[in-house]
Amino acid sequence: MMPGYTYRPGPQEVAEALSERIIRLYDDASSYPFSIALSGGSTPKVLFDYWRAHPEVLQERDIHFWWVDERMVPVESKDSNFGNALRAVFDPIGYDSDKLHPIAYVEGQSIDEAVAKYNSEVEAFKKEYAKPEPFDLVILGVGEDGHTSSLFPGQELYDIDKDFLRSVHPVNGIERVALSYEGIRRAPKCIFHVTGASKTDRLAEVISLAVGKTSDIETRRLPAAYAMRIAQKAEIFTDIKLPTSRKRGLSSHLLSGILNPSLLWLSVLPILLAESEGFGLWGLTPHLCAAGLLILFAVIQSLFRINYRSLYAHLPLLLLIPFHKVILVRLMEGMMSLSGNYSTPLLFGLIVVASIWGISSIRTCELSKHPTCRELLFSHRLMGAVAALYLPLYIVLSGHTWMDGVLPALLIVSVWATHTLRILGRARRRARTTIPTCIESRQEVRVAIIRGQEVWLTPNPCTDREECRDYDLPFSTFIRSGEDRQTALDRLKKRLPKGHNPKFLLRYNSDDNDGGHVVYLYVINLGTECPPPEVTVGGEFWCARRINEEINKGMLSPVFKEEYQYLKHTILLANSIVSKRKCGA
């Protein structure tokens, strides 16, 4: 799974974004106190500076801090991770020392004794507060050699089932207490805090190993990559912009060439082989049509940026269409009757099985409600349905030779139907944005979804106001001729999250280029509870600070700019002072 990636232009901006993320995780926590394991090194220093300048981030919240790794040195030493954090932020802001849990240094104590003691403290903390896992959040760094949490390349520390272990630096031989891979795996959330241009290539390699198809043995070459792979939920906060696709290697260029849909016309070439075997040119016409469609869609792709991912899933199948009889004849030489009578239904039966497998294999993808996942499922289901319907048709009309031509034709239609529908939809939307439309009513119903002090916004929302291309509320509709406001709201409710009834907030006049119109604003106030599944894809919750920053940059729709001035002094203000319900409580 690709980790979340948050980019900011500098270390200070990264520290601010990371602090905001911590606040959101704290607000969404199901139990308290909230516990964070901090890394050492140079990267967290900017984060500590930000906390010292904004002490409310920590002082207004019940957060306990633990340490990911530590050298066995006195707290006064500049090599002490806890000591550096204490001097940089916790002492200056007067943070409660009872909420700090350092890996204590005791003179004369062995490293193994320190590990055992810290593991006992962690387990006691977990039991005292009945927490599923001791750490709600682990903040890790990435070293230039690919290490993390004092887990260095070349060490074999994968089978230790305790939260902390003994680690030895491979160069200087200094012993450390370090969070184990098992401790990282158990944490509900891991954030990799990485800054500095010198780590650009290393971070790219870490991500590539973590999310690629490499084996665990290869991934373990870089401990940070293996930690990122095994983490339950990983995020990256960085000031590093990874190299773009223009810097791809040879393998990437070869892969993109192989997956190029324009290569589908090559499937016509095996027709010559089929002809030489005496099967005629039954496949020539549909494959030439497919080549023509590819040329047409290649042009449309450049205009509407159509995605061909669902085609890739079926490209190997399409390439095998001309071969199906030749392959069966060669495999079943001497059984021509079986091949001649049953090759086509056998192939379609295999297609049905493959479609069922495809549907089940991307079921998890479907649950995410991502558009590409829905297209893949639609394509699999359509191909399976076409194949299943063709079987009885073939049996009834098995004596007609023209049925062999229906085989490739139906497959091509089933694969391209998804893309055709997408193209028509894109073209319709493009036409509606360029051709003036007559609005029957100058009254609009809009619904805002609010969580805490955040508002749900989406880019280019698919509403009745197609001309709006900025970030806006995703749910709105104009009152049609002959409708009243409640009827329009009922129509809009079909697209709203189930189980949440919008409450009327205000009526106001919005100025626009057509002379203005009346807006009825409704609100679904989630408090601080988890957002329903219907609002987890396609947009995100914007905090007040981000909205204020983007208002003057032209990123928000003019209508939302007006109503936000009212929202922030009513619902958003009320949510900030009312006791909050916790997510999952």
Coordinates of C-alpha atoms in Angstrom, one line a residue:
M1 CA 0.0 0.0 0.0
M2 CA 1.4 3.4 -1.0
P3 CA 1.9 5.5 2.2
G4 CA 0.4 8.9 2.4
Y5 CA 2.7 11.6 1.2
T6 CA 2.6 15.2 2.5
Y7 CA 5.0 17.6 0.9
R8 CA 5.8 21.1 2.2
P9 CA 8.5 23.4 0.7
G10 CA 10.7 23.6 3.9
P11 CA 11.4 22.0 7.2
Q12 CA 9.4 24.6 9.2
E13 CA 6.3 24.0 7.0
V14 CA 6.8 20.3 7.4
A15 CA 6.8 20.7 11.2
E16 CA 3.6 22.7 11.0
A17 CA 1.9 20.2 8.8
L18 CA 3.0 17.3 11.0
S19 CA 1.8 19.1 14.1
E20 CA -1.6 19.6 12.5
R21 CA -1.7 15.9 11.7
I22 CA -1.0 15.0 15.3
I23 CA -3.8 17.3 16.4
R24 CA -6.3 15.5 14.1
L25 CA -5.1 12.1 15.2
Y26 CA -5.5 13.2 18.8
D27 CA -9.0 14.5 18.2
D28 CA -10.0 11.2 16.5
A29 CA -8.5 8.9 19.2
S30 CA -10.8 6.5 20.9
S31 CA -9.0 6.5 24.3
Y32 CA -6.7 8.8 26.3
P33 CA -4.0 9.6 27.1
F34 CA -2.6 9.7 23.6
S35 CA 0.9 8.3 23.3
I36 CA 3.6 9.2 20.9
A37 CA 7.0 7.6 20.4
L38 CA 9.6 10.2 19.3
S39 CA 12.7 9.6 17.2
G40 CA 16.1 11.2 17.9
G41 CA 18.6 12.6 15.4
S42 CA 18.6 16.0 13.8
T43 CA 15.3 16.0 11.9
P44 CA 13.0 16.4 15.0
K45 CA 14.8 19.6 16.1
V46 CA 12.7 21.8 13.8
L47 CA 9.6 20.0 15.1
F48 CA 10.7 20.8 18.7
D49 CA 11.3 24.4 17.7
Y50 CA 7.8 24.6 16.3
W51 CA 6.3 23.1 19.5
R52 CA 8.3 25.6 21.6
A53 CA 6.9 28.5 19.6
H54 CA 3.3 27.0 19.8
P55 CA 3.1 25.3 23.2
E56 CA -0.7 25.0 22.9
V57 CA -0.1 22.1 20.6
L58 CA 1.1 20.0 23.6
Q59 CA -0.2 21.8 26.7
E60 CA -3.9 21.7 25.6
R61 CA -3.8 17.9 25.1
D62 CA -3.2 14.8 27.2
I63 CA -0.2 13.4 25.4
H64 CA 2.4 11.0 26.8
F65 CA 5.8 10.8 25.1
W66 CA 8.1 7.8 24.7
W67 CA 11.3 7.5 22.8
V68 CA 12.0 5.3 19.7
D69 CA 15.7 4.9 20.4
E70 CA 18.3 6.1 22.9
R71 CA 22.0 5.8 23.5
M72 CA 23.1 4.8 27.0
V73 CA 24.5 8.2 28.0
P74 CA 23.5 10.7 30.8
V75 CA 20.6 13.1 30.0
E76 CA 23.1 16.0 30.1
S77 CA 25.0 14.6 27.1
K78 CA 24.4 16.1 23.7
D79 CA 24.1 12.5 22.4
S80 CA 21.0 11.9 24.6
N81 CA 17.8 12.0 22.4
F82 CA 15.7 12.6 25.5
G83 CA 18.0 15.2 26.8
N84 CA 18.0 17.1 23.5
A85 CA 14.2 17.0 23.4
L86 CA 14.0 18.1 27.1
R87 CA 16.2 21.1 26.5
A88 CA 14.6 22.1 23.2
V89 CA 10.9 22.0 24.1
F90 CA 9.7 20.2 27.2
D91 CA 11.6 22.3 29.8
P92 CA 11.0 25.7 28.1
I93 CA 7.2 25.1 27.9
G94 CA 7.0 23.5 31.4
Y95 CA 5.6 20.3 30.2
D96 CA 4.4 17.8 32.8
S97 CA 7.3 15.5 33.5
D98 CA 4.9 12.7 34.5
K99 CA 4.0 12.5 30.8
L100 CA 7.6 12.0 29.7
H101 CA 8.9 8.4 29.6
P102 CA 12.6 8.4 28.7
I103 CA 14.8 5.4 28.3
A104 CA 16.5 6.0 31.6
Y105 CA 20.3 5.8 31.9
V106 CA 21.6 4.2 35.0
E107 CA 25.3 4.0 35.6
G108 CA 26.5 0.4 35.7
Q109 CA 23.3 -1.0 34.1
S110 CA 23.8 -3.2 31.1
I111 CA 22.1 -2.5 27.8
D112 CA 20.0 -5.7 28.2
E113 CA 18.8 -4.6 31.6
A114 CA 17.8 -1.2 30.1
V115 CA 15.9 -3.0 27.3
A116 CA 14.0 -5.2 29.7
K117 CA 13.2 -2.3 32.0
Y118 CA 11.8 -0.2 29.2
N119 CA 9.7 -3.1 27.8
S120 CA 8.2 -3.5 31.3
E121 CA 7.4 0.2 31.6
V122 CA 5.7 0.1 28.2
E123 CA 3.6 -2.9 29.1
A124 CA 2.6 -1.4 32.4
F125 CA 1.5 1.8 30.7
K126 CA -0.6 -0.3 28.3
K127 CA -2.3 -2.2 31.0
E128 CA -2.9 0.9 33.3
Y129 CA -4.9 2.7 30.6
A130 CA -6.3 -0.4 28.9
K131 CA -4.9 0.5 25.5
P132 CA -4.9 -2.0 22.6
E133 CA -1.3 -0.9 21.8
P134 CA 1.0 1.2 23.9
F135 CA 1.7 3.8 21.2
D136 CA -1.0 5.6 19.2
L137 CA 1.6 7.1 16.9
V138 CA 5.2 6.4 16.1
I139 CA 7.3 9.1 14.5
L140 CA 10.3 7.7 12.7
G141 CA 13.1 9.2 10.7
V142 CA 15.1 7.8 7.7
G143 CA 18.9 7.9 7.8
E144 CA 21.0 8.5 4.7
D145 CA 22.0 4.9 4.9
G146 CA 18.4 3.8 5.1
H147 CA 18.3 3.0 8.8
T148 CA 15.4 3.9 11.1
S149 CA 14.9 3.6 14.9
S150 CA 18.6 2.5 15.3
L151 CA 17.8 -0.5 13.1
F152 CA 20.7 -0.5 10.7
P153 CA 21.3 -2.3 7.4
G154 CA 22.8 -5.7 7.8
Q155 CA 21.3 -6.5 11.2
E156 CA 19.2 -9.6 11.6
L157 CA 16.6 -8.3 14.2
Y158 CA 13.4 -9.5 12.6
D159 CA 12.3 -12.3 14.9
I160 CA 12.2 -10.3 18.2
D161 CA 8.7 -10.1 19.5
K162 CA 9.3 -7.4 22.2
D163 CA 8.6 -3.7 21.6
F164 CA 12.2 -2.7 22.2
L165 CA 15.5 -4.5 21.6
R166 CA 19.3 -4.1 21.8
S167 CA 21.0 -2.6 18.7
V168 CA 24.7 -2.0 18.0
H169 CA 25.8 0.7 15.5
P170 CA 27.7 -1.2 12.8
V171 CA 30.5 1.5 12.5
N172 CA 31.2 2.9 16.0
G173 CA 29.9 -0.1 18.0
I174 CA 27.8 2.0 20.3
E175 CA 24.9 0.1 21.9
R176 CA 21.4 1.5 21.8
V177 CA 17.9 0.7 22.9
A178 CA 15.7 0.7 19.8
L179 CA 12.0 0.2 18.9
S180 CA 11.8 -3.2 17.2
Y181 CA 10.1 -4.1 13.9
E182 CA 7.4 -5.8 16.0
G183 CA 6.8 -2.5 17.9
I184 CA 6.5 -0.7 14.6
R185 CA 4.1 -3.3 13.2
R186 CA 1.8 -3.0 16.2
A187 CA 1.5 0.8 16.1
P188 CA -1.8 1.9 14.6
K189 CA 0.0 4.8 12.8
C190 CA 3.6 5.4 11.7
I191 CA 4.7 8.8 10.3
F192 CA 8.1 9.0 8.6
H193 CA 9.5 12.5 9.1
V194 CA 12.1 13.1 6.5
T195 CA 13.8 16.4 5.5
G196 CA 16.8 17.5 3.6
A197 CA 17.7 17.3 -0.1
S198 CA 20.6 14.9 0.7
K199 CA 18.0 12.2 1.4
T200 CA 16.1 12.5 -1.9
D201 CA 17.5 9.4 -3.6
R202 CA 17.4 7.4 -0.4
L203 CA 13.7 8.3 0.3
A204 CA 12.8 7.4 -3.3
E205 CA 14.5 4.0 -2.9
V206 CA 12.9 3.4 0.4
I207 CA 9.4 4.0 -1.0
S208 CA 10.2 1.9 -4.1
L209 CA 11.2 -1.1 -2.0
A210 CA 8.3 -0.6 0.5
V211 CA 5.5 -0.6 -2.0
G212 CA 7.1 -2.5 -4.9
K213 CA 6.8 -6.2 -5.7
T214 CA 10.2 -7.0 -4.1
S215 CA 10.5 -9.8 -1.6
D216 CA 10.8 -9.2 2.1
I217 CA 14.5 -10.3 1.9
E218 CA 15.2 -7.6 -0.7
T219 CA 13.2 -5.0 1.2
R220 CA 15.1 -5.7 4.4
R221 CA 18.2 -4.3 2.7
L222 CA 17.0 -0.9 3.9
P223 CA 15.4 -1.1 7.4
A224 CA 13.3 2.0 6.7
A225 CA 11.7 0.4 3.7
Y226 CA 10.9 -2.8 5.6
A227 CA 9.4 -0.7 8.5
M228 CA 7.3 1.2 6.0
R229 CA 6.1 -2.0 4.4
I230 CA 5.0 -3.7 7.7
A231 CA 3.5 -0.6 9.3
Q232 CA -0.3 -0.8 9.6
K233 CA -0.8 2.8 8.3
A234 CA 2.2 4.8 7.1
E235 CA 2.5 8.4 6.2
I236 CA 5.4 10.5 5.0
F237 CA 5.9 14.2 5.9
T238 CA 8.8 15.7 3.9
D239 CA 10.2 18.7 2.1
I240 CA 11.5 16.4 -0.6
K241 CA 10.0 16.4 -4.1
L242 CA 10.7 13.0 -5.6
P243 CA 11.9 12.7 -9.2
T244 CA 9.2 12.9 -11.8
S245 CA 8.4 10.2 -14.3
R246 CA 10.6 12.0 -16.9
K247 CA 13.6 10.4 -15.1
R248 CA 12.4 6.9 -15.5
G249 CA 14.9 4.1 -16.2
L250 CA 14.9 1.7 -19.1
S251 CA 12.6 -0.8 -17.3
S252 CA 9.9 1.9 -16.8
H253 CA 10.1 2.8 -20.5
L254 CA 9.8 -0.8 -21.6
L255 CA 6.8 -1.3 -19.3
S256 CA 5.0 1.8 -20.6
G257 CA 5.6 0.6 -24.1
I258 CA 4.2 -2.9 -23.4
L259 CA 1.1 -1.4 -21.8
N260 CA 0.5 1.0 -24.6
P261 CA -3.0 0.3 -25.9
S262 CA -2.0 1.3 -29.4
L263 CA -0.1 -2.0 -29.7
L264 CA -3.4 -3.8 -29.8
W265 CA -3.4 -3.6 -33.7
L266 CA -0.6 -6.1 -33.6
S267 CA -3.2 -8.7 -32.7
V268 CA -4.2 -8.7 -36.4
L269 CA -0.9 -10.3 -37.4
P270 CA -1.7 -13.7 -36.0
I271 CA -4.7 -13.8 -38.4
L272 CA -2.2 -14.8 -41.0
L273 CA -1.3 -17.8 -38.9
A274 CA -5.0 -18.6 -38.5
E275 CA -5.4 -18.4 -42.3
S276 CA -2.5 -20.7 -42.9
E277 CA -4.2 -23.3 -40.7
G278 CA -7.4 -23.1 -42.7
F279 CA -9.6 -21.1 -40.3
G280 CA -10.3 -18.2 -42.7
L281 CA -10.3 -14.4 -42.0
W282 CA -13.1 -14.6 -39.4
G283 CA -11.1 -12.3 -37.0
L284 CA -9.9 -9.7 -39.5
T285 CA -12.9 -7.4 -39.5
P286 CA -13.3 -7.0 -35.7
H287 CA -9.6 -6.6 -35.1
L288 CA -9.3 -3.9 -37.8
C289 CA -12.3 -2.2 -36.1
A290 CA -10.4 -2.4 -32.8
A291 CA -7.3 -0.8 -34.4
G292 CA -9.6 2.0 -35.6
L293 CA -11.1 2.5 -32.2
L294 CA -7.6 2.7 -30.7
I295 CA -6.6 5.5 -33.0
L296 CA -9.9 7.3 -32.2
F297 CA -9.5 6.9 -28.5
A298 CA -5.8 7.9 -28.6
V299 CA -6.9 11.2 -30.0
I300 CA -9.7 11.6 -27.5
Q301 CA -7.4 10.6 -24.6
S302 CA -5.2 13.6 -25.4
L303 CA -8.3 15.8 -25.1
F304 CA -10.1 14.3 -22.1
R305 CA -7.2 12.5 -20.3
I306 CA -8.9 9.1 -20.4
N307 CA -7.3 6.4 -18.2
Y308 CA -6.7 3.0 -19.8
R309 CA -6.0 1.1 -16.6
S310 CA -9.0 -1.2 -17.0
L311 CA -7.9 -2.0 -20.6
Y312 CA -4.6 -3.2 -19.3
A313 CA -6.4 -5.9 -17.3
H314 CA -7.8 -7.4 -20.5
L315 CA -5.0 -6.6 -23.0
P316 CA -3.4 -10.1 -22.8
L317 CA -6.9 -11.7 -23.3
L318 CA -7.5 -9.6 -26.4
L319 CA -4.1 -10.5 -27.8
L320 CA -4.9 -14.2 -27.5
I321 CA -8.3 -14.0 -29.3
P322 CA -6.9 -14.8 -32.8
F323 CA -4.9 -17.7 -31.3
H324 CA -7.7 -19.5 -29.5
K325 CA -8.5 -22.1 -32.2
V326 CA -4.9 -22.5 -33.3
I327 CA -3.8 -23.1 -29.8
L328 CA -6.5 -25.7 -29.1
V329 CA -5.9 -27.4 -32.4
R330 CA -2.2 -27.8 -31.7
L331 CA -2.8 -28.9 -28.1
M332 CA -5.5 -31.4 -29.1
E333 CA -4.2 -32.6 -32.4
G334 CA -6.1 -35.8 -33.2
M335 CA -9.2 -34.5 -31.4
M336 CA -10.4 -32.1 -34.0
S337 CA -14.0 -32.8 -33.3
L338 CA -13.5 -31.6 -29.7
S339 CA -11.7 -28.6 -30.8
G340 CA -14.1 -27.7 -33.6
N341 CA -17.2 -28.1 -31.5
Y342 CA -16.2 -26.9 -28.1
S343 CA -13.3 -24.5 -28.4
T344 CA -15.4 -21.4 -28.4
P345 CA -17.7 -22.3 -25.4
L346 CA -14.6 -23.5 -23.6
L347 CA -12.9 -20.2 -24.1
F348 CA -16.0 -18.3 -23.0
G349 CA -16.2 -20.5 -19.9
L350 CA -12.7 -19.6 -19.0
I351 CA -13.5 -15.9 -19.5
V352 CA -16.4 -16.3 -17.1
V353 CA -14.1 -17.9 -14.5
A354 CA -11.5 -15.2 -15.1
S355 CA -14.1 -12.5 -14.6
I356 CA -15.3 -13.9 -11.4
W357 CA -11.7 -14.2 -10.1
G358 CA -11.1 -10.6 -11.2
I359 CA -14.2 -9.3 -9.3
S360 CA -13.1 -11.1 -6.1
S361 CA -9.5 -10.0 -6.4
I362 CA -10.4 -6.3 -6.4
R363 CA -13.2 -6.5 -3.9
T364 CA -11.1 -4.7 -1.4
C365 CA -10.4 -2.0 -4.0
E366 CA -14.2 -1.7 -4.5
L367 CA -14.7 -1.0 -0.9
S368 CA -12.6 2.1 -1.2
K369 CA -15.1 3.5 -3.8
H370 CA -12.3 4.8 -6.0
P371 CA -13.5 5.5 -9.5
T372 CA -10.8 3.4 -11.2
C373 CA -11.9 0.4 -9.0
R374 CA -15.5 0.9 -10.0
E375 CA -14.5 0.9 -13.7
L376 CA -12.4 -2.3 -13.3
L377 CA -15.3 -4.0 -11.6
F378 CA -17.8 -2.8 -14.3
S379 CA -15.5 -4.1 -17.0
H380 CA -15.0 -7.5 -15.3
R381 CA -18.7 -7.9 -14.7
L382 CA -19.6 -6.9 -18.2
M383 CA -17.2 -9.3 -19.8
G384 CA -18.3 -12.1 -17.6
A385 CA -22.0 -11.4 -18.3
V386 CA -21.4 -11.3 -22.1
A387 CA -19.5 -14.5 -22.0
A388 CA -22.1 -16.2 -19.9
L389 CA -24.9 -15.1 -22.2
Y390 CA -23.0 -16.2 -25.3
L391 CA -22.8 -19.8 -24.1
P392 CA -26.5 -20.8 -24.6
L393 CA -26.6 -18.7 -27.8
Y394 CA -23.6 -20.7 -29.1
I395 CA -25.2 -24.0 -28.2
V396 CA -28.5 -23.1 -30.0
L397 CA -26.7 -21.8 -33.1
S398 CA -23.7 -24.0 -33.0
G399 CA -24.1 -25.0 -36.7
H400 CA -23.7 -21.5 -38.0
T401 CA -20.1 -20.6 -38.9
W402 CA -20.8 -16.9 -38.4
M403 CA -20.9 -17.5 -34.7
D404 CA -17.1 -17.6 -34.7
G405 CA -17.0 -14.0 -35.8
V406 CA -19.2 -13.0 -32.8
L407 CA -16.5 -14.2 -30.4
P408 CA -14.0 -11.5 -30.9
A409 CA -16.6 -8.9 -31.6
L410 CA -18.4 -9.4 -28.3
L411 CA -15.1 -9.4 -26.4
I412 CA -14.0 -6.2 -27.9
V413 CA -17.4 -4.5 -27.3
S414 CA -17.4 -5.6 -23.7
V415 CA -13.9 -4.3 -23.0
W416 CA -14.4 -1.0 -24.8
A417 CA -17.9 -0.3 -23.4
T418 CA -16.5 1.1 -20.2
H419 CA -14.2 3.5 -22.1
T420 CA -17.0 4.5 -24.5
L421 CA -19.3 5.5 -21.6
R422 CA -16.5 7.4 -19.9
I423 CA -15.7 9.3 -23.1
L424 CA -19.4 10.2 -23.7
G425 CA -19.6 11.4 -20.1
R426 CA -16.5 13.5 -20.4
A427 CA -17.7 15.0 -23.7
R428 CA -21.1 15.8 -22.2
R429 CA -19.5 17.6 -19.2
R430 CA -17.1 19.5 -21.5
A431 CA -20.0 20.6 -23.6
R432 CA -22.0 21.8 -20.6
T433 CA -19.0 23.8 -19.4
T434 CA -18.7 25.6 -22.8
I435 CA -22.3 25.9 -24.0
P436 CA -24.5 28.3 -22.0
T437 CA -27.4 26.6 -20.3
C438 CA -30.7 28.1 -19.3
I439 CA -31.3 27.8 -15.5
E440 CA -35.0 27.5 -14.9
S441 CA -34.7 28.8 -11.3
R442 CA -32.5 31.3 -9.6
Q443 CA -32.7 29.4 -6.3
E444 CA -30.1 27.0 -5.1
V445 CA -30.0 24.4 -2.3
R446 CA -26.5 23.7 -0.9
V447 CA -25.4 21.3 1.9
A448 CA -22.2 21.7 3.9
I449 CA -20.6 18.8 5.7
I450 CA -18.7 20.0 8.8
R451 CA -16.5 18.0 11.2
G452 CA -15.2 20.0 14.2
Q453 CA -13.7 23.2 12.6
E454 CA -13.3 21.6 9.2
V455 CA -15.4 21.7 6.0
W456 CA -15.6 19.0 3.4
L457 CA -14.6 20.3 0.0
T458 CA -14.0 18.6 -3.4
P459 CA -12.4 19.8 -6.6
N460 CA -14.7 20.4 -9.7
P461 CA -17.8 18.9 -7.9
C462 CA -20.3 17.1 -10.1
T463 CA -23.3 19.2 -9.3
D464 CA -25.9 21.1 -11.3
R465 CA -23.5 24.0 -11.4
E466 CA -21.1 22.4 -13.9
E467 CA -19.5 25.8 -14.7
C468 CA -17.9 25.8 -11.2
R469 CA -14.3 24.5 -11.6
D470 CA -13.0 25.5 -8.1
Y471 CA -13.0 23.8 -4.8
D472 CA -16.5 23.9 -3.4
L473 CA -19.2 22.0 -1.4
P474 CA -19.9 18.8 -3.3
F475 CA -23.6 18.7 -2.7
S476 CA -25.8 21.4 -4.4
T477 CA -28.7 21.6 -6.8
F478 CA -30.9 24.3 -8.3
I479 CA -34.6 24.3 -7.6
R480 CA -36.3 23.3 -10.8
S481 CA -39.4 25.0 -12.3
G482 CA -42.5 23.9 -10.4
E483 CA -40.5 22.6 -7.4
D484 CA -40.4 23.9 -3.9
R485 CA -37.4 24.0 -1.7
Q486 CA -38.2 20.7 0.2
T487 CA -38.6 18.8 -3.1
A488 CA -35.2 19.9 -4.3
L489 CA -33.7 19.0 -0.9
D490 CA -35.3 15.5 -1.0
R491 CA -33.8 15.1 -4.5
L492 CA -30.4 16.1 -3.1
K493 CA -30.7 13.8 -0.1
K494 CA -30.3 10.8 -2.5
R495 CA -26.6 11.8 -2.9
L496 CA -26.0 12.7 0.8
P497 CA -24.5 10.3 3.5
K498 CA -27.2 8.0 4.8
G499 CA -28.4 8.5 8.3
H500 CA -27.6 12.2 8.4
N501 CA -30.3 14.8 7.9
P502 CA -29.2 18.3 6.9
K503 CA -30.3 21.2 9.1
F504 CA -31.3 24.6 7.6
L505 CA -28.8 27.3 8.5
L506 CA -29.4 30.4 6.5
R507 CA -30.9 32.0 3.3
Y508 CA -28.8 34.6 1.5
N509 CA -28.4 36.3 -1.9
S510 CA -25.3 35.4 -3.9
D511 CA -24.0 37.8 -6.5
D512 CA -22.8 36.3 -9.8
N513 CA -22.4 37.2 -13.4
D514 CA -26.1 36.5 -14.2
G515 CA -27.5 38.9 -11.7
G516 CA -27.4 36.9 -8.6
H517 CA -29.5 34.1 -7.1
V518 CA -30.9 32.9 -3.8
V519 CA -29.0 30.3 -1.8
Y520 CA -30.5 28.1 0.9
L521 CA -27.6 26.7 3.0
Y522 CA -28.1 23.4 5.0
V523 CA -25.5 21.8 7.3
I524 CA -24.6 18.3 8.3
N525 CA -22.6 18.7 11.5
L526 CA -20.6 15.6 12.4
G527 CA -19.1 17.2 15.5
T528 CA -15.8 15.3 15.8
E529 CA -17.1 11.8 14.9
C530 CA -15.7 9.7 12.1
P531 CA -16.9 10.8 8.6
P532 CA -19.3 8.4 6.9
P533 CA -17.9 6.2 4.1
E534 CA -19.6 8.4 1.5
V535 CA -17.3 11.3 2.2
T536 CA -14.0 9.5 2.3
V537 CA -13.1 9.7 -1.4
G538 CA -12.9 12.5 -3.9
G539 CA -12.2 15.4 -1.5
E540 CA -11.0 16.1 2.0
F541 CA -11.8 18.1 5.1
W542 CA -10.2 21.6 5.0
C543 CA -9.3 23.3 8.3
A544 CA -10.0 27.0 8.9
R545 CA -6.3 28.0 8.4
R546 CA -6.1 26.3 5.0
I547 CA -9.4 27.8 3.8
N548 CA -8.2 31.3 4.9
E549 CA -5.0 30.9 3.0
E550 CA -6.7 29.7 -0.2
I551 CA -9.5 32.3 -0.2
N552 CA -7.3 34.9 -1.8
K553 CA -5.6 32.5 -4.2
G554 CA -8.7 31.9 -6.3
M555 CA -8.9 28.2 -5.3
L556 CA -12.4 28.4 -3.7
S557 CA -15.7 29.0 -5.5
P558 CA -17.1 32.5 -5.1
V559 CA -20.3 31.1 -3.6
F560 CA -18.4 29.2 -0.9
K561 CA -16.4 32.3 -0.1
E562 CA -19.5 34.1 0.9
E563 CA -21.1 31.4 3.0
Y564 CA -17.8 30.6 4.8
Q565 CA -17.7 34.0 6.4
Y566 CA -21.0 33.0 8.1
L567 CA -20.0 29.4 8.8
K568 CA -16.8 30.3 10.7
H569 CA -18.7 32.6 13.1
T570 CA -21.5 30.1 13.8
I571 CA -21.1 26.3 13.4
L572 CA -17.3 26.3 13.3
L573 CA -17.1 28.5 16.3
A574 CA -19.6 26.5 18.3
N575 CA -17.8 23.3 17.6
S576 CA -14.6 24.7 18.9
I577 CA -16.0 25.4 22.3
V578 CA -18.5 22.6 22.8
S579 CA -17.3 19.4 24.4
K580 CA -16.3 17.0 21.6
R581 CA -17.4 13.5 21.1
K582 CA -14.5 11.2 20.3
C583 CA -14.2 9.0 17.2
G584 CA -15.2 5.4 17.9
A585 CA -16.1 6.1 21.6

